[in-house]
């Protein structure tokens, strides 16, 4: 019901309101009308806090919904004293908001034009919708304004449910007559929209609202979305697979009323069959769309043909207007759909202006008529007719055939009947598989599990794999990796490559099985050899890291290339990273950048992060931290946790833009809350998500540990959470806490246990700390030999402190023969790796080696030159805060000056 409010509230305009339903606040901790907790705040740092005021007239309540380009809140109009819906322009990929604040800003200089253009279109959309205020099928716009550096639409509040929710509540489908009435009203609304040269571009069950009093409303017009998409390549594809025609996937695709008609036809197909149509791009490659009457037997033939005509891949074969579509949907039984008229002649674009010009230029030129793909009706076997016996002339009665002939006929009949039965079963279980996938996509996991179980019981490999997926994710069933593995194994035995890949994932991560990288590599190889792109990329990663296989950059490159050829954006970006690092190939920053460009064009946020690293470090391009920050912002808004972490670092140290510790913490927190998949999801790079999440937790722990008022207890909690995700550095931090007694009782034994665990996860810092424990005899017997071994492992891992410690061991002969040459070598390695102690002790070694006894002019000159080299190292260490270097610098300067005199 639109724009309703209780009489009681009309008399209390200034009453405190519940932010969950805008009823008068009773003062109870939980609202008795809607269950809203009074203490509830914003569910995201990107949302306006409940209770915020807009234009001094509108109270902002809970979030009703959020899409890629806007946030819709429950609101209250203080002047009219009624509930409203407040839609805020907020394109997530290019917009941000300070945590707890209201102002919306574009994330980076390059995004400002995109943001401004989208905002202008958003407001124009509101003005246009206001023209339709009296139309019963279009949601009304009551007001629009700019505030908080963004735009807002105030719309009539609707009570009811979306068509998607109605389908979920009714078992997945509706009777045809009901569905037709809903879609006829939608077409009524679209007729009005098209008359104003506008397109909706996003008709789907989510954007059709069934109000309580009866009217059907069209929601969420997409004008702002498309404008932003046309200006920014990274935002160009914001579509719903199954409901968007192929022209919407192309930047220059000709769009018109026929574009919305495809969405209406797809929605009607979904509503009467319970199945989402195959995505348009998939249909272009292999059109497997089944007539809706196969799943809805009582569908009138005219409606069956009309829906297929509305879903024609070729726009020229679709209806040109909603009137034609409506007439065929309302045609009596037995009527034939209208022929497609020739499109109107192309106008001269120079005679057109504004939006109407753009609309008319979108009309496709006439082309050859391509008939829609023929989909045969379901096979019904004809009855087996046995011909009567023929009596030969002169014979009064038919003699029996030979026994052999009878056996042959019997066998043929058995084979035919078996084929008929098995063919019927195959169709039946393919239907269960399709039904299950539809229910799964719609979130009806329990029903999906029933369908997949039926398909799996019949040996359908996709059903087996899908059932395993439900058990692995705990969707529609209790999470059970053992059950998941068993179903994956059955599907893999039947040749399903996704199941092979999933088995590899279980073994790689130790989900329901003992972690076994070799077994993971075996399954990934099977999937990869069978053409599975995800198996290829995961096998490449194992070769890249040397997990379960011998480390081999060349093999990693080959598998990345194969996955890239198979269309994997992860393969493309990983291949670019190899060229950036020079692993398995010659280092080539330009080629890396081209590969990143290609992956970014395909929507890879990981490639955006890697592109940022080129500008951040000046690899093949001029170093530009501001440009790097913009790439990290795009990737972070796209959901890449490593980008969120790097962006947090940049805000924390003011690199590439102003320093902002609030934003630093907010980005770390957002990365820490990114969901880590506990089963295979081909749309997520689970390794990046897991590592990024764990790194964010580590960074938050560091903030709590090192802030002006340290909170070691909170630091420990975040370190433990990060360690639980497998982060070795967080394990090392836990060891430090126990070693120093920060936030926990001092316990050298627990410290050593954490260090050993961290070392097993590759933490070079933990290896160095273990070396210190053995050389100092802390909770272990003093053992220089073991200490040196741990220092060497840490040094191999790049730990500069361990390199300096090895230098000290050789200098002082601790468990090894004293060797000043080796000591100097280790100090030099440490200094070049950034160790300030290494720099200082390298300077000391240079000074000790300087011949101060030769008083000849040449001897004094050589001594001065050596001491100047030593001084440079001491100065560098002092500049980096080394206290020993700061203290020793004056004496060294004095010594150099005395030699010069």
mmCIF file of N, CA, C and O in Angstrom, residues 366-418:
data_model
loop_
_atom_site.group_PDB
_atom_site.id
_atom_site.type_symbol
_atom_site.label_atom_id
_atom_site.label_comp_id
_atom_site.label_asym_id
_atom_site.label_seq_id
_atom_site.Cartn_x
_atom_site.Cartn_y
_atom_site.Cartn_z
ATOM 1 N N UNK A 366 17.511 -2.563 -40.849
ATOM 2 C CA UNK A 366 16.961 -3.853 -41.284
ATOM 3 C C UNK A 366 18.063 -4.813 -41.677
ATOM 4 O O UNK A 366 19.091 -4.414 -42.203
ATOM 5 N N UNK A 367 17.867 -6.061 -41.380
ATOM 6 C CA UNK A 367 18.833 -7.081 -41.735
ATOM 7 C C UNK A 367 18.094 -8.320 -42.184
ATOM 8 O O UNK A 367 16.868 -8.363 -42.200
ATOM 9 N N UNK A 368 18.822 -9.344 -42.559
ATOM 10 C CA UNK A 368 18.155 -10.575 -43.002
ATOM 11 C C UNK A 368 17.360 -11.195 -41.864
ATOM 12 O O UNK A 368 17.791 -11.188 -40.713
ATOM 13 N N UNK A 369 16.187 -11.676 -42.185
ATOM 14 C CA UNK A 369 15.335 -12.295 -41.172
ATOM 15 C C UNK A 369 15.938 -13.627 -40.757
ATOM 16 O O UNK A 369 16.172 -14.497 -41.585
ATOM 17 N N UNK A 370 16.198 -13.761 -39.461
ATOM 18 C CA UNK A 370 16.758 -15.008 -38.936
ATOM 19 C C UNK A 370 15.697 -15.664 -38.078
ATOM 20 O O UNK A 370 15.287 -15.090 -37.063
ATOM 21 N N UNK A 371 15.211 -16.802 -38.480
ATOM 22 C CA UNK A 371 14.130 -17.420 -37.691
ATOM 23 C C UNK A 371 14.634 -17.807 -36.320
ATOM 24 O O UNK A 371 15.808 -18.101 -36.140
ATOM 25 N N UNK A 372 13.767 -17.768 -35.321
ATOM 26 C CA UNK A 372 14.186 -18.185 -33.977
ATOM 27 C C UNK A 372 14.580 -19.645 -33.994
ATOM 28 O O UNK A 372 14.118 -20.415 -34.835
ATOM 29 N N UNK A 373 15.497 -20.034 -33.070
ATOM 30 C CA UNK A 373 15.942 -21.430 -33.069
ATOM 31 C C UNK A 373 14.788 -22.388 -32.838
ATOM 32 O O UNK A 373 13.911 -22.136 -32.019
ATOM 33 N N UNK A 374 14.792 -23.456 -33.589
ATOM 34 C CA UNK A 374 13.731 -24.453 -33.448
ATOM 35 C C UNK A 374 14.007 -25.325 -32.233
ATOM 36 O O UNK A 374 15.105 -25.858 -32.067
ATOM 37 N N UNK A 375 13.022 -25.401 -31.352
ATOM 38 C CA UNK A 375 13.129 -26.260 -30.185
ATOM 39 C C UNK A 375 12.071 -27.341 -30.307
ATOM 40 O O UNK A 375 10.866 -27.044 -30.260
ATOM 41 N N UNK A 376 12.457 -28.574 -30.518
ATOM 42 C CA UNK A 376 11.452 -29.627 -30.711
ATOM 43 C C UNK A 376 10.646 -29.860 -29.457
ATOM 44 O O UNK A 376 11.136 -29.667 -28.342
ATOM 45 N N UNK A 377 9.391 -30.258 -29.598
ATOM 46 C CA UNK A 377 8.581 -30.589 -28.411
ATOM 47 C C UNK A 377 9.117 -31.845 -27.756
ATOM 48 O O UNK A 377 9.896 -32.584 -28.351
ATOM 49 N N UNK A 378 8.758 -32.053 -26.497
ATOM 50 C CA UNK A 378 9.246 -33.252 -25.819
ATOM 51 C C UNK A 378 8.844 -34.523 -26.577
ATOM 52 O O UNK A 378 7.750 -34.629 -27.114
ATOM 53 N N UNK A 379 9.765 -35.465 -26.609
ATOM 54 C CA UNK A 379 9.547 -36.676 -27.388
ATOM 55 C C UNK A 379 8.519 -37.593 -26.717
ATOM 56 O O UNK A 379 8.614 -37.886 -25.533
ATOM 57 N N UNK A 380 7.502 -37.949 -27.507
ATOM 58 C CA UNK A 380 6.507 -38.932 -27.046
ATOM 59 C C UNK A 380 6.576 -40.112 -28.002
ATOM 60 O O UNK A 380 6.280 -39.974 -29.196
ATOM 61 N N UNK A 381 6.986 -41.286 -27.538
ATOM 62 C CA UNK A 381 7.150 -42.425 -28.450
ATOM 63 C C UNK A 381 5.807 -42.879 -29.020
ATOM 64 O O UNK A 381 4.797 -42.892 -28.322
ATOM 65 N N UNK A 382 5.779 -43.203 -30.299
ATOM 66 C CA UNK A 382 4.525 -43.705 -30.893
ATOM 67 C C UNK A 382 4.223 -45.100 -30.376
ATOM 68 O O UNK A 382 5.116 -45.826 -29.951
ATOM 69 N N UNK A 383 2.953 -45.473 -30.388
ATOM 70 C CA UNK A 383 2.614 -46.849 -29.943
ATOM 71 C C UNK A 383 3.212 -47.885 -30.897
ATOM 72 O O UNK A 383 3.340 -47.646 -32.098
ATOM 73 N N UNK A 384 3.624 -48.980 -30.321
ATOM 74 C CA UNK A 384 4.176 -50.072 -31.138
ATOM 75 C C UNK A 384 3.019 -50.852 -31.736
ATOM 76 O O UNK A 384 2.185 -51.416 -31.025
ATOM 77 N N UNK A 385 2.922 -50.842 -33.079
ATOM 78 C CA UNK A 385 1.834 -51.529 -33.773
ATOM 79 C C UNK A 385 2.380 -52.809 -34.386
ATOM 80 O O UNK A 385 3.341 -52.786 -35.148
ATOM 81 N N UNK A 386 1.771 -53.952 -34.049
ATOM 82 C CA UNK A 386 2.183 -55.244 -34.608
ATOM 83 C C UNK A 386 1.290 -55.531 -35.799
ATOM 84 O O UNK A 386 0.061 -55.638 -35.654
ATOM 85 N N UNK A 387 1.836 -55.610 -37.005
ATOM 86 C CA UNK A 387 0.993 -55.824 -38.195
ATOM 87 C C UNK A 387 0.346 -57.207 -38.152
ATOM 88 O O UNK A 387 0.912 -58.153 -37.607
ATOM 89 N N UNK A 388 -0.843 -57.342 -38.755
ATOM 90 C CA UNK A 388 -1.504 -58.663 -38.779
ATOM 91 C C UNK A 388 -0.734 -59.626 -39.666
ATOM 92 O O UNK A 388 -0.028 -59.222 -40.588
ATOM 93 N N UNK A 389 -0.862 -60.867 -39.358
ATOM 94 C CA UNK A 389 -0.164 -61.897 -40.161
ATOM 95 C C UNK A 389 -0.774 -61.985 -41.550
ATOM 96 O O UNK A 389 -1.975 -61.830 -41.729
ATOM 97 N N UNK A 390 0.055 -62.192 -42.523
ATOM 98 C CA UNK A 390 -0.401 -62.340 -43.916
ATOM 99 C C UNK A 390 -0.435 -63.824 -44.272
ATOM 100 O O UNK A 390 0.563 -64.524 -44.113
ATOM 101 N N UNK A 391 -1.597 -64.245 -44.735
ATOM 102 C CA UNK A 391 -1.743 -65.675 -45.092
ATOM 103 C C UNK A 391 -1.397 -65.869 -46.560
ATOM 104 O O UNK A 391 -2.007 -65.242 -47.426
ATOM 105 N N UNK A 392 -0.387 -66.683 -46.852
ATOM 106 C CA UNK A 392 0.004 -66.908 -48.249
ATOM 107 C C UNK A 392 -1.133 -67.536 -49.031
ATOM 108 O O UNK A 392 -1.992 -68.217 -48.486
ATOM 109 N N UNK A 393 -1.155 -67.275 -50.347
ATOM 110 C CA UNK A 393 -2.216 -67.883 -51.181
ATOM 111 C C UNK A 393 -2.204 -69.399 -51.083
ATOM 112 O O UNK A 393 -1.151 -70.017 -51.046
ATOM 113 N N UNK A 394 -3.388 -69.898 -51.040
ATOM 114 C CA UNK A 394 -3.518 -71.358 -51.002
ATOM 115 C C UNK A 394 -3.358 -71.941 -49.634
ATOM 116 O O UNK A 394 -3.378 -73.147 -49.466
ATOM 117 N N UNK A 395 -3.196 -71.028 -48.636
ATOM 118 C CA UNK A 395 -3.018 -71.539 -47.270
ATOM 119 C C UNK A 395 -4.219 -71.109 -46.456
ATOM 120 O O UNK A 395 -4.605 -69.938 -46.450
ATOM 121 N N UNK A 396 -4.806 -72.020 -45.775
ATOM 122 C CA UNK A 396 -6.008 -71.700 -45.000
ATOM 123 C C UNK A 396 -5.694 -71.075 -43.654
ATOM 124 O O UNK A 396 -6.527 -70.413 -43.064
ATOM 125 N N UNK A 397 -4.508 -71.255 -43.162
ATOM 126 C CA UNK A 397 -4.168 -70.692 -41.845
ATOM 127 C C UNK A 397 -2.714 -70.247 -41.843
ATOM 128 O O UNK A 397 -1.888 -70.803 -42.543
ATOM 129 N N UNK A 398 -2.382 -69.125 -40.975
ATOM 130 C CA UNK A 398 -1.018 -68.602 -40.892
ATOM 131 C C UNK A 398 -0.148 -69.545 -40.094
ATOM 132 O O UNK A 398 -0.516 -69.995 -39.026
ATOM 133 N N UNK A 399 1.054 -69.862 -40.663
ATOM 134 C CA UNK A 399 1.988 -70.705 -39.945
ATOM 135 C C UNK A 399 2.897 -69.836 -39.086
ATOM 136 O O UNK A 399 3.219 -68.704 -39.443
ATOM 137 N N UNK A 400 3.320 -70.309 -37.954
ATOM 138 C CA UNK A 400 4.194 -69.517 -37.082
ATOM 139 C C UNK A 400 5.543 -69.255 -37.731
ATOM 140 O O UNK A 400 6.042 -70.050 -38.504
ATOM 141 N N UNK A 401 6.089 -68.047 -37.400
ATOM 142 C CA UNK A 401 7.436 -67.716 -37.860
ATOM 143 C C UNK A 401 8.439 -68.617 -37.177
ATOM 144 O O UNK A 401 8.157 -69.263 -36.174
ATOM 145 N N UNK A 402 9.677 -68.540 -37.674
ATOM 146 C CA UNK A 402 10.725 -69.329 -37.040
ATOM 147 C C UNK A 402 11.024 -68.788 -35.668
ATOM 148 O O UNK A 402 10.811 -67.606 -35.368
ATOM 149 N N UNK A 403 11.535 -69.632 -34.811
ATOM 150 C CA UNK A 403 11.864 -69.223 -33.434
ATOM 151 C C UNK A 403 12.935 -68.146 -33.402
ATOM 152 O O UNK A 403 12.878 -67.198 -32.626
ATOM 153 N N UNK A 404 13.923 -68.251 -34.322
ATOM 154 C CA UNK A 404 15.006 -67.255 -34.349
ATOM 155 C C UNK A 404 14.458 -65.878 -34.679
ATOM 156 O O UNK A 404 14.855 -64.859 -34.087
ATOM 157 N N UNK A 405 13.520 -65.837 -35.668
ATOM 158 C CA UNK A 405 12.968 -64.549 -36.060
ATOM 159 C C UNK A 405 12.204 -63.908 -34.898
ATOM 160 O O UNK A 405 12.275 -62.718 -34.635
ATOM 161 N N UNK A 406 11.491 -64.724 -34.152
ATOM 162 C CA UNK A 406 10.748 -64.209 -33.002
ATOM 163 C C UNK A 406 11.672 -63.627 -31.938
ATOM 164 O O UNK A 406 11.379 -62.619 -31.311
ATOM 165 N N UNK A 407 12.814 -64.291 -31.738
ATOM 166 C CA UNK A 407 13.780 -63.783 -30.742
ATOM 167 C C UNK A 407 14.311 -62.419 -31.156
ATOM 168 O O UNK A 407 14.424 -61.488 -30.353
ATOM 169 N N UNK A 408 14.614 -62.292 -32.481
ATOM 170 C CA UNK A 408 15.144 -61.019 -32.990
ATOM 171 C C UNK A 408 14.133 -59.900 -32.778
ATOM 172 O O UNK A 408 14.441 -58.808 -32.308
ATOM 173 N N UNK A 409 12.855 -60.189 -33.171
ATOM 174 C CA UNK A 409 11.815 -59.176 -32.999
ATOM 175 C C UNK A 409 11.675 -58.787 -31.529
ATOM 176 O O UNK A 409 11.563 -57.617 -31.153
ATOM 177 N N UNK A 410 11.728 -59.788 -30.663
ATOM 178 C CA UNK A 410 11.618 -59.497 -29.226
ATOM 179 C C UNK A 410 12.735 -58.623 -28.725
ATOM 180 O O UNK A 410 12.531 -57.676 -27.953
ATOM 181 N N UNK A 411 13.945 -58.937 -29.173
ATOM 182 C CA UNK A 411 15.098 -58.139 -28.745
ATOM 183 C C UNK A 411 14.983 -56.695 -29.225
ATOM 184 O O UNK A 411 15.313 -55.745 -28.508
ATOM 185 N N UNK A 412 14.539 -56.540 -30.487
ATOM 186 C CA UNK A 412 14.385 -55.190 -31.028
ATOM 187 C C UNK A 412 13.380 -54.404 -30.187
ATOM 188 O O UNK A 412 13.589 -53.239 -29.830
ATOM 189 N N UNK A 413 12.263 -55.059 -29.866
ATOM 190 C CA UNK A 413 11.249 -54.373 -29.066
ATOM 191 C C UNK A 413 11.779 -54.008 -27.689
ATOM 192 O O UNK A 413 11.531 -52.923 -27.158
ATOM 193 N N UNK A 414 12.547 -54.899 -27.093
ATOM 194 C CA UNK A 414 13.129 -54.627 -25.769
ATOM 195 C C UNK A 414 14.058 -53.423 -25.837
ATOM 196 O O UNK A 414 14.035 -52.523 -24.988
ATOM 197 N N UNK A 415 14.901 -53.421 -26.898
ATOM 198 C CA UNK A 415 15.856 -52.297 -27.040
ATOM 199 C C UNK A 415 15.118 -50.988 -27.230
ATOM 200 O O UNK A 415 15.446 -49.953 -26.641
ATOM 201 N N UNK A 416 14.073 -51.019 -28.108
ATOM 202 C CA UNK A 416 13.311 -49.799 -28.358
ATOM 203 C C UNK A 416 12.651 -49.297 -27.082
ATOM 204 O O UNK A 416 12.717 -48.116 -26.730
ATOM 205 N N UNK A 417 12.008 -50.215 -26.366
ATOM 206 C CA UNK A 417 11.341 -49.818 -25.128
ATOM 207 C C UNK A 417 12.329 -49.299 -24.104
ATOM 208 O O UNK A 417 12.076 -48.323 -23.393
ATOM 209 N N UNK A 418 13.497 -49.952 -24.021
ATOM 210 C CA UNK A 418 14.529 -49.510 -23.070
ATOM 211 C C UNK A 418 14.995 -48.095 -23.424
ATOM 212 O O UNK A 418 15.164 -47.243 -22.548
#
